[in-house]
Amino acid sequence: MDIPFLSLKEVTALHADEINAAVQRVVNSGWYLQGRENATFEKHYADFVGTRYAVGCANGLDALIWIFRAYIELGIMKPGDEVIVPANTFIATVLAITENHLVPVLVEPNPDTLVIDDSRIEQAITSKTKAITIVHLYGRMAYTDTVGTLCKRYNLKLIEDCAQSHGCKSADGCVSGSIGDAAGHSFYPGKNLGALGDGGAVTTNDPDLARVVRTLANYGSAQKYVFSYSGRNSRLDEIQAAVLDVKLKYLEEDNNHRRIVANHYYDNICNSLITLPERLFDAQNVYHLFPILVNGKKNRDGLHDYLEQHGVGSICHYPIAPHCQDCYANAVWNTPRLSLPITERLADEELSLPIGPTISIEEAHEVVKLVNSYEQA
Ligand SMILES: *Cc1c(COP(=O)(O)O)cnc(C)c1O
């Protein structure tokens, strides 16, 4: 059996002709940065998300960095202010906060939903809190009415990390990236909407935020050779924008395929060592990943090896939580080192099964059979 965790080669091959034509168009145009392709994709992506603005940038980490930096430049946040963030996220969410000399306040997830536990947010709010960051981790909608109410009551910005949630919807039908005050998106090749290299975007309805983000990502310049901020070069290039504009058309179709695979997993996985996260309504999960929880690290690692021996790829997202990483070992907010037992347990027990726009139901069924036949390590 050979069922890779995700084959980017097959994903690209799904729309190879259109992608190749788009790349050729840019190559032949002689215009490679800040041109028509960016403008077109930004418009289409903003329409898709449902915001007034989408601003392309170099990658998802930068998108998040620029949001916080723009709020600082606009005088809405200042270094030392606190930002609430789920403790169990890809480290980029936390890096964007610390990069701006803001203080991350890590909040445990709900172990059933795997996203931030909204019942733990209010106790984490202090007079220094300026924002709540939610991460729609694994493609799962993280916004709840409680989050919205807390933002209003305490006058906090709501920032969404949409790196894993392209097309995911809230209970009232809003697409992720249009729910908060600003959202960071990643177009890393493996994401639900992936480029053929790095890419990212910020979506917002706030014209000031959009303008400052665009300026920061272009050396801090809105007008050629005039610099309002000390920014960086963090732009989305024209080839990636053209590729993304092709792939955006197929995103809903791809997400629906992911749902079919996920529903097959939900309906058929049955192993007393394994717990599946709470099953959400289809619209609220775009299944960027299909996480399962395996009873104990030994069994989790055992299942990974067992699948590998039988030709099936699986990956843990993520084996070391941000607060346990060396880069934060001496951080003031992490001294003494935080104890976040739910997050730490998830790092030991999570394993992601193959899912994507190209895996077949037959392949998914082979994965199920193997998972169900796994016995205690
Ligand atoms: C991928 C990812 C990012 C970073 O995006 P890049 O484009 O890889 O920089 C940020 N947050 C989360 C949750 C991610 O999964």
Tab-separated table of C-alpha atoms and ligand atoms in Angstrom:
chain	number	residue	atom	x	y	z
A	1	MET	CA	0.000	0.000	0.000
A	2	ASP	CA	1.184	3.513	-0.666
A	3	ILE	CA	-1.057	6.193	0.743
A	4	PRO	CA	1.028	9.312	1.343
A	5	PHE	CA	-0.021	11.815	3.984
A	6	LEU	CA	-0.539	14.336	1.169
A	7	SER	CA	0.762	14.297	-2.399
A	8	LEU	CA	1.272	17.870	-3.578
A	9	LYS	CA	2.211	16.506	-6.973
A	10	GLU	CA	-1.258	14.980	-7.327
A	11	VAL	CA	-2.930	18.083	-5.924
A	12	THR	CA	-1.268	20.277	-8.561
A	13	ALA	CA	-1.972	17.714	-11.291
A	14	LEU	CA	-5.726	18.094	-10.642
A	15	HIS	CA	-5.629	21.460	-12.444
A	16	ALA	CA	-2.283	21.246	-14.219
A	17	ASP	CA	-3.407	22.734	-17.534
A	18	GLU	CA	-4.971	25.821	-16.021
A	19	ILE	CA	-2.098	26.310	-13.591
A	20	ASN	CA	0.494	25.981	-16.334
A	21	ALA	CA	-1.411	28.448	-18.513
A	22	ALA	CA	-1.572	30.951	-15.651
A	23	VAL	CA	2.164	30.621	-14.975
A	24	GLN	CA	2.957	31.022	-18.679
A	25	ARG	CA	0.791	34.134	-18.847
A	26	VAL	CA	2.807	35.774	-16.069
A	27	VAL	CA	6.147	34.618	-17.467
A	28	ASN	CA	5.289	36.089	-20.850
A	29	SER	CA	3.880	39.318	-19.416
A	30	GLY	CA	7.242	40.627	-18.214
A	31	TRP	CA	5.566	41.901	-14.991
A	32	TYR	CA	6.352	39.852	-11.869
A	33	LEU	CA	5.463	41.870	-8.766
A	34	GLN	CA	2.602	44.111	-7.667
A	35	GLY	CA	0.638	43.890	-10.865
A	36	ARG	CA	-2.642	42.776	-12.308
A	37	GLU	CA	-2.451	39.195	-10.982
A	38	ASN	CA	-2.238	40.385	-7.369
A	39	ALA	CA	-5.056	42.860	-7.878
A	40	THR	CA	-7.292	40.191	-9.428
A	41	PHE	CA	-6.581	37.541	-6.812
A	42	GLU	CA	-6.978	40.012	-3.948
A	43	LYS	CA	-10.373	41.029	-5.268
A	44	HIS	CA	-11.525	37.436	-5.751
A	45	TYR	CA	-10.220	36.372	-2.347
A	46	ALA	CA	-11.858	39.318	-0.557
A	47	ASP	CA	-15.145	38.438	-2.305
A	48	PHE	CA	-14.763	34.800	-1.285
A	49	VAL	CA	-14.032	35.649	2.357
A	50	GLY	CA	-16.593	38.438	2.465
A	51	THR	CA	-14.388	41.363	3.465
A	52	ARG	CA	-13.766	44.749	1.858
A	53	TYR	CA	-10.020	44.130	1.657
A	54	ALA	CA	-7.561	41.331	1.036
A	55	VAL	CA	-3.897	42.306	1.008
A	56	GLY	CA	-1.430	39.769	-0.374
A	57	CYS	CA	1.869	39.237	1.422
A	58	ALA	CA	4.786	36.814	1.473
A	59	ASN	CA	3.443	34.101	3.802
A	60	GLY	CA	1.038	33.376	6.633
A	61	LEU	CA	3.456	34.239	9.420
A	62	ASP	CA	4.041	37.671	7.898
A	63	ALA	CA	0.288	38.197	7.477
A	64	LEU	CA	-0.127	37.761	11.250
A	65	ILE	CA	2.987	39.817	12.033
A	66	TRP	CA	1.674	42.698	9.890
A	67	ILE	CA	-1.703	42.724	11.607
A	68	PHE	CA	-0.167	43.271	15.060
A	69	ARG	CA	2.464	45.657	13.716
A	70	ALA	CA	-0.228	47.714	11.961
A	71	TYR	CA	-2.240	47.954	15.187
A	72	ILE	CA	0.922	49.211	16.891
A	73	GLU	CA	1.587	51.767	14.117
A	74	LEU	CA	-2.043	52.892	14.388
A	75	GLY	CA	-1.631	53.446	18.151
A	76	ILE	CA	-4.167	50.749	19.057
A	77	MET	CA	-1.579	48.436	20.651
A	78	LYS	CA	1.851	49.025	22.148
A	79	PRO	CA	4.760	46.756	23.074
A	80	GLY	CA	4.039	45.025	26.392
A	81	ASP	CA	0.318	44.709	25.737
A	82	GLU	CA	-1.194	41.255	26.090
A	83	VAL	CA	-2.771	39.114	23.394
A	84	ILE	CA	-4.784	35.999	24.223
A	85	VAL	CA	-3.928	33.040	22.012
A	86	PRO	CA	-4.638	29.299	22.097
A	87	ALA	CA	-1.736	27.362	23.611
A	88	ASN	CA	-2.084	24.515	21.088
A	89	THR	CA	-1.328	26.172	17.795
A	90	PHE	CA	1.339	26.090	15.143
A	91	ILE	CA	4.041	28.297	16.617
A	92	ALA	CA	3.650	30.980	13.924
A	93	THR	CA	0.576	32.358	15.717
A	94	VAL	CA	2.666	32.965	18.839
A	95	LEU	CA	5.716	34.176	16.893
A	96	ALA	CA	3.624	36.940	15.311
A	97	ILE	CA	2.796	38.217	18.800
A	98	THR	CA	6.289	37.973	20.305
A	99	GLU	CA	7.922	39.379	17.144
A	100	ASN	CA	5.990	42.583	17.887
A	101	HIS	CA	7.057	42.625	21.576
A	102	LEU	CA	3.510	41.890	22.616
A	103	VAL	CA	2.939	39.347	25.377
A	104	PRO	CA	1.168	36.104	24.481
A	105	VAL	CA	-1.287	34.850	27.084
A	106	LEU	CA	-1.724	31.166	26.329
A	107	VAL	CA	-5.161	29.665	26.896
A	108	GLU	CA	-5.838	25.940	26.933
A	109	PRO	CA	-8.010	24.322	24.256
A	110	ASN	CA	-11.152	22.323	24.815
A	111	PRO	CA	-9.948	18.715	24.375
A	112	ASP	CA	-13.180	17.769	22.556
A	113	THR	CA	-13.068	20.553	19.951
A	114	LEU	CA	-9.269	21.117	19.936
A	115	VAL	CA	-9.732	24.893	19.574
A	116	ILE	CA	-9.472	27.568	22.282
A	117	ASP	CA	-11.675	26.835	25.305
A	118	ASP	CA	-13.870	29.932	25.419
A	119	SER	CA	-14.796	29.253	29.065
A	120	ARG	CA	-11.154	29.941	30.028
A	121	ILE	CA	-10.741	33.227	28.156
A	122	GLU	CA	-12.353	35.710	30.557
A	123	GLN	CA	-10.079	34.745	33.479
A	124	ALA	CA	-7.065	35.447	31.216
A	125	ILE	CA	-8.138	39.031	30.469
A	126	THR	CA	-6.264	41.823	32.320
A	127	SER	CA	-6.071	45.607	31.984
A	128	LYS	CA	-3.252	45.059	29.448
A	129	THR	CA	-5.211	42.748	27.139
A	130	LYS	CA	-5.751	44.235	23.689
A	131	ALA	CA	-6.800	41.298	21.538
A	132	ILE	CA	-8.015	37.735	21.355
A	133	THR	CA	-6.498	35.588	18.641
A	134	ILE	CA	-8.476	32.547	17.605
A	135	VAL	CA	-7.012	29.806	15.425
A	136	HIS	CA	-9.372	27.711	13.316
A	137	LEU	CA	-7.023	24.801	13.899
A	138	TYR	CA	-7.283	21.718	11.661
A	139	GLY	CA	-9.964	23.589	9.665
A	140	ARG	CA	-12.353	23.727	12.652
A	141	MET	CA	-14.367	26.887	13.314
A	142	ALA	CA	-13.069	28.433	16.556
A	143	TYR	CA	-15.403	31.426	16.831
A	144	THR	CA	-18.177	31.218	19.408
A	145	ASP	CA	-20.688	33.782	20.638
A	146	THR	CA	-18.769	33.848	23.931
A	147	VAL	CA	-15.631	34.999	22.103
A	148	GLY	CA	-17.611	37.750	20.373
A	149	THR	CA	-19.268	38.857	23.602
A	150	LEU	CA	-15.927	39.051	25.452
A	151	CYS	CA	-14.385	41.146	22.654
A	152	LYS	CA	-17.251	43.621	22.898
A	153	ARG	CA	-17.379	43.699	26.703
A	154	TYR	CA	-13.634	44.288	27.109
A	155	ASN	CA	-13.109	46.293	23.889
A	156	LEU	CA	-10.665	43.772	22.418
A	157	LYS	CA	-9.670	43.235	18.797
A	158	LEU	CA	-10.546	39.819	17.433
A	159	ILE	CA	-7.835	38.395	15.200
A	160	GLU	CA	-8.310	35.168	13.286
A	161	ASP	CA	-5.535	32.820	12.221
A	162	CYS	CA	-7.058	31.318	9.066
A	163	ALA	CA	-3.978	29.445	7.884
A	164	GLN	CA	-5.859	26.142	8.139
A	165	SER	CA	-9.428	27.263	7.501
A	166	HIS	CA	-9.972	28.494	3.928
A	167	GLY	CA	-13.730	28.417	3.384
A	168	CYS	CA	-14.701	27.335	6.904
A	169	LYS	CA	-17.930	28.948	8.116
A	170	SER	CA	-19.308	30.080	11.464
A	171	ALA	CA	-22.681	28.909	12.792
A	172	ASP	CA	-24.313	31.948	11.170
A	173	GLY	CA	-22.631	31.399	7.817
A	174	CYS	CA	-19.722	33.883	7.914
A	175	VAL	CA	-16.556	32.642	6.199
A	176	SER	CA	-13.471	32.518	8.423
A	177	GLY	CA	-11.469	35.675	7.871
A	178	SER	CA	-14.567	37.875	7.889
A	179	ILE	CA	-15.595	37.293	11.501
A	180	GLY	CA	-12.950	39.227	13.435
A	181	ASP	CA	-11.343	42.643	12.977
A	182	ALA	CA	-8.507	41.179	10.928
A	183	ALA	CA	-7.371	37.766	9.743
A	184	GLY	CA	-4.116	36.206	8.612
A	185	HIS	CA	-4.187	33.605	5.833
A	186	SER	CA	-1.438	31.286	4.593
A	187	PHE	CA	-1.098	29.849	1.102
A	188	TYR	CA	1.732	27.459	2.016
A	189	PRO	CA	1.554	24.610	-0.545
A	190	GLY	CA	-0.022	22.092	1.855
A	191	LYS	CA	-2.888	24.330	3.007
A	192	ASN	CA	-6.421	23.955	1.655
A	193	LEU	CA	-5.686	26.859	-0.700
A	194	GLY	CA	-2.008	26.418	-1.460
A	195	ALA	CA	0.390	28.175	-3.823
A	196	LEU	CA	3.440	26.626	-5.512
A	197	GLY	CA	5.641	28.248	-2.894
A	198	ASP	CA	4.993	30.685	-0.071
A	199	GLY	CA	2.137	33.160	0.042
A	200	GLY	CA	-0.204	34.847	2.483
A	201	ALA	CA	-2.862	37.515	2.895
A	202	VAL	CA	-4.576	39.736	5.427
A	203	THR	CA	-8.329	40.215	5.200
A	204	THR	CA	-10.198	43.007	6.986
A	205	ASN	CA	-13.006	45.520	6.603
A	206	ASP	CA	-10.878	48.229	8.199
A	207	PRO	CA	-9.461	50.596	5.529
A	208	ASP	CA	-6.735	51.964	7.857
A	209	LEU	CA	-5.537	48.493	8.778
A	210	ALA	CA	-5.507	47.376	5.136
A	211	ARG	CA	-3.523	50.449	4.095
A	212	VAL	CA	-0.908	50.094	6.837
A	213	VAL	CA	-0.508	46.330	6.229
A	214	ARG	CA	0.017	46.931	2.519
A	215	THR	CA	2.551	49.659	3.284
A	216	LEU	CA	4.470	47.584	5.856
A	217	ALA	CA	4.745	44.652	3.449
A	218	ASN	CA	6.283	46.969	0.845
A	219	TYR	CA	9.285	48.253	2.895
A	220	GLY	CA	6.954	50.664	4.698
A	221	SER	CA	6.290	52.561	1.503
A	222	ALA	CA	2.949	53.517	-0.014
A	223	GLN	CA	4.490	55.906	-2.495
A	224	LYS	CA	7.656	55.059	-4.392
A	225	TYR	CA	10.808	56.097	-2.480
A	226	VAL	CA	8.763	57.578	0.379
A	227	PHE	CA	8.895	55.518	3.612
A	228	SER	CA	6.331	56.014	6.372
A	229	TYR	CA	7.323	52.965	8.444
A	230	SER	CA	10.357	50.728	8.704
A	231	GLY	CA	8.767	47.786	6.943
A	232	ARG	CA	10.113	44.798	5.069
A	233	ASN	CA	9.844	43.258	1.649
A	234	SER	CA	6.963	40.812	2.158
A	235	ARG	CA	4.976	40.680	-1.050
A	236	LEU	CA	2.976	38.016	-2.856
A	237	ASP	CA	4.507	37.553	-6.293
A	238	GLU	CA	2.523	37.584	-9.512
A	239	ILE	CA	3.085	33.918	-10.370
A	240	GLN	CA	1.729	32.773	-6.994
A	241	ALA	CA	-1.236	35.151	-7.254
A	242	ALA	CA	-2.078	33.746	-10.704
A	243	VAL	CA	-1.833	30.148	-9.436
A	244	LEU	CA	-3.954	30.959	-6.380
A	245	ASP	CA	-6.614	32.587	-8.546
A	246	VAL	CA	-6.956	29.305	-10.467
A	247	LYS	CA	-7.055	27.172	-7.323
A	248	LEU	CA	-9.546	29.436	-5.534
A	249	LYS	CA	-12.190	28.398	-8.099
A	250	TYR	CA	-11.880	24.782	-6.963
A	251	LEU	CA	-11.574	25.384	-3.217
A	252	GLU	CA	-15.211	24.592	-2.351
A	253	GLU	CA	-15.074	21.417	-4.448
A	254	ASP	CA	-11.806	20.387	-2.763
A	255	ASN	CA	-13.236	21.118	0.687
A	256	ASN	CA	-16.313	19.026	-0.121
A	257	HIS	CA	-14.073	16.127	-1.077
A	258	ARG	CA	-12.242	16.497	2.234
A	259	ARG	CA	-15.634	16.321	4.005
A	260	ILE	CA	-16.557	13.101	2.236
A	261	VAL	CA	-13.276	11.521	3.345
A	262	ALA	CA	-13.688	12.892	6.884
A	263	ASN	CA	-17.250	11.592	7.143
A	264	HIS	CA	-15.984	8.171	6.079
A	265	TYR	CA	-13.424	8.309	8.884
A	266	TYR	CA	-16.042	9.451	11.414
A	267	ASP	CA	-18.499	6.738	10.396
A	268	ASN	CA	-15.994	3.891	10.381
A	269	ILE	CA	-13.092	4.440	12.763
A	270	CYS	CA	-13.662	2.295	15.818
A	271	ASN	CA	-10.790	1.466	18.132
A	272	SER	CA	-10.969	1.713	21.921
A	273	LEU	CA	-7.526	3.380	21.969
A	274	ILE	CA	-8.747	6.221	19.761
A	275	THR	CA	-10.956	9.247	20.396
A	276	LEU	CA	-12.230	11.417	17.564
A	277	PRO	CA	-12.749	15.126	18.160
A	278	GLU	CA	-16.314	16.408	18.308
A	279	ARG	CA	-17.994	16.150	14.924
A	280	LEU	CA	-18.967	19.568	13.611
A	281	PHE	CA	-21.565	20.494	11.022
A	282	ASP	CA	-20.047	20.209	7.554
A	283	ALA	CA	-19.803	23.960	6.916
A	284	GLN	CA	-17.908	24.498	10.157
A	285	ASN	CA	-15.038	22.187	9.281
A	286	VAL	CA	-12.919	22.250	6.119
A	287	TYR	CA	-10.747	19.383	7.383
A	288	HIS	CA	-7.363	20.882	6.651
A	289	LEU	CA	-6.232	17.950	8.771
A	290	PHE	CA	-7.989	14.945	10.273
A	291	PRO	CA	-6.734	14.763	13.861
A	292	ILE	CA	-7.370	11.760	16.069
A	293	LEU	CA	-6.333	11.325	19.695
A	294	VAL	CA	-4.576	8.098	20.614
A	295	ASN	CA	-4.533	6.990	24.251
A	296	GLY	CA	-0.991	7.853	25.450
A	297	LYS	CA	2.169	8.892	23.616
A	298	LYS	CA	3.390	5.312	23.380
A	299	ASN	CA	0.274	4.257	21.488
A	300	ARG	CA	0.280	7.410	19.368
A	301	ASP	CA	3.850	6.794	18.260
A	302	GLY	CA	3.037	3.097	17.904
A	303	LEU	CA	0.100	3.793	15.593
A	304	HIS	CA	2.222	6.163	13.520
A	305	ASP	CA	4.871	3.457	13.063
A	306	TYR	CA	2.255	0.774	12.384
A	307	LEU	CA	0.671	2.895	9.638
A	308	GLU	CA	4.083	3.650	8.193
A	309	GLN	CA	4.984	-0.071	8.097
A	310	HIS	CA	1.843	-0.583	6.033
A	311	GLY	CA	2.573	2.285	3.648
A	312	VAL	CA	0.288	4.936	5.133
A	313	GLY	CA	1.568	8.397	6.014
A	314	SER	CA	0.517	10.166	9.207
A	315	ILE	CA	1.927	13.216	11.018
A	316	CYS	CA	1.529	14.689	14.504
A	317	HIS	CA	0.369	18.320	14.618
A	318	TYR	CA	2.214	19.313	16.769
A	319	PRO	CA	4.608	17.201	18.867
A	320	ILE	CA	6.031	20.082	20.963
A	321	ALA	CA	3.734	22.877	22.150
A	322	PRO	CA	4.993	26.465	21.696
A	323	HIS	CA	5.562	27.041	25.434
A	324	CYS	CA	7.769	23.907	25.521
A	325	GLN	CA	10.005	25.073	22.665
A	326	ASP	CA	13.589	26.190	23.320
A	327	CYS	CA	12.927	29.543	21.661
A	328	TYR	CA	10.571	30.454	24.526
A	329	ALA	CA	12.553	28.791	27.357
A	330	ASN	CA	13.695	32.173	28.691
A	331	ALA	CA	10.669	34.273	27.774
A	332	VAL	CA	9.461	36.394	30.702
A	333	TRP	CA	5.867	35.234	30.186
A	334	ASN	CA	7.057	31.616	30.293
A	335	THR	CA	9.195	31.885	33.460
A	336	PRO	CA	8.653	29.708	35.380
A	337	ARG	CA	7.651	27.504	32.487
A	338	LEU	CA	3.900	27.411	32.048
A	339	SER	CA	2.042	24.248	32.895
A	340	LEU	CA	-0.658	23.622	30.287
A	341	PRO	CA	-1.669	19.985	30.811
A	342	ILE	CA	-4.346	19.783	28.108
A	343	THR	CA	-2.074	21.280	25.469
A	344	GLU	CA	0.792	19.047	26.568
A	345	ARG	CA	-1.414	15.959	26.452
A	346	LEU	CA	-2.602	16.815	22.940
A	347	ALA	CA	1.031	17.107	21.823
A	348	ASP	CA	1.520	13.552	23.076
A	349	GLU	CA	-1.693	12.053	21.729
A	350	GLU	CA	-2.558	13.792	18.446
A	351	LEU	CA	-2.023	12.078	15.101
A	352	SER	CA	-3.316	13.351	11.736
A	353	LEU	CA	-4.538	10.822	9.166
A	354	PRO	CA	-4.248	11.345	5.388
A	355	ILE	CA	-6.822	13.773	3.991
A	356	GLY	CA	-6.877	16.056	0.976
A	357	PRO	CA	-8.458	16.702	-2.396
A	358	THR	CA	-6.881	13.631	-4.028
A	359	ILE	CA	-7.239	10.749	-1.571
A	360	SER	CA	-9.922	8.294	-2.729
A	361	ILE	CA	-12.639	6.724	-0.587
A	362	GLU	CA	-11.055	3.338	-1.277
A	363	GLU	CA	-7.765	4.637	0.118
A	364	ALA	CA	-9.551	6.183	3.098
A	365	HIS	CA	-11.140	2.817	3.724
A	366	GLU	CA	-7.732	1.123	3.750
A	367	VAL	CA	-6.627	3.698	6.333
A	368	VAL	CA	-9.708	2.906	8.449
A	369	LYS	CA	-9.029	-0.833	8.338
A	370	LEU	CA	-5.460	-0.325	9.501
A	371	VAL	CA	-6.416	2.139	12.234
A	372	ASN	CA	-9.105	-0.232	13.502
A	373	SER	CA	-6.712	-3.185	13.535
A	374	TYR	CA	-4.064	-1.399	15.612
A	375	GLU	CA	-3.485	-2.916	19.035
A	376	GLN	CA	-1.887	-1.538	22.182
A	377	ALA	CA	1.846	-0.777	21.896
B	1	LIG	C1	0.787	27.361	8.291
B	1	LIG	C2	0.378	28.139	9.495
B	1	LIG	C3	0.838	29.451	9.733
B	1	LIG	C4	1.961	30.069	8.967
B	1	LIG	O1	1.784	30.171	7.604
B	1	LIG	P1	3.084	30.184	6.652
B	1	LIG	O2	2.535	30.603	5.343
B	1	LIG	O3	3.644	28.811	6.655
B	1	LIG	O4	4.023	31.206	7.211
B	1	LIG	C5	0.293	30.152	10.783
B	1	LIG	N1	-0.624	29.601	11.600
B	1	LIG	C6	-1.072	28.344	11.429
B	1	LIG	C7	-2.109	27.812	12.358
B	1	LIG	C8	-0.564	27.567	10.383
B	1	LIG	O5	-1.007	26.312	10.236
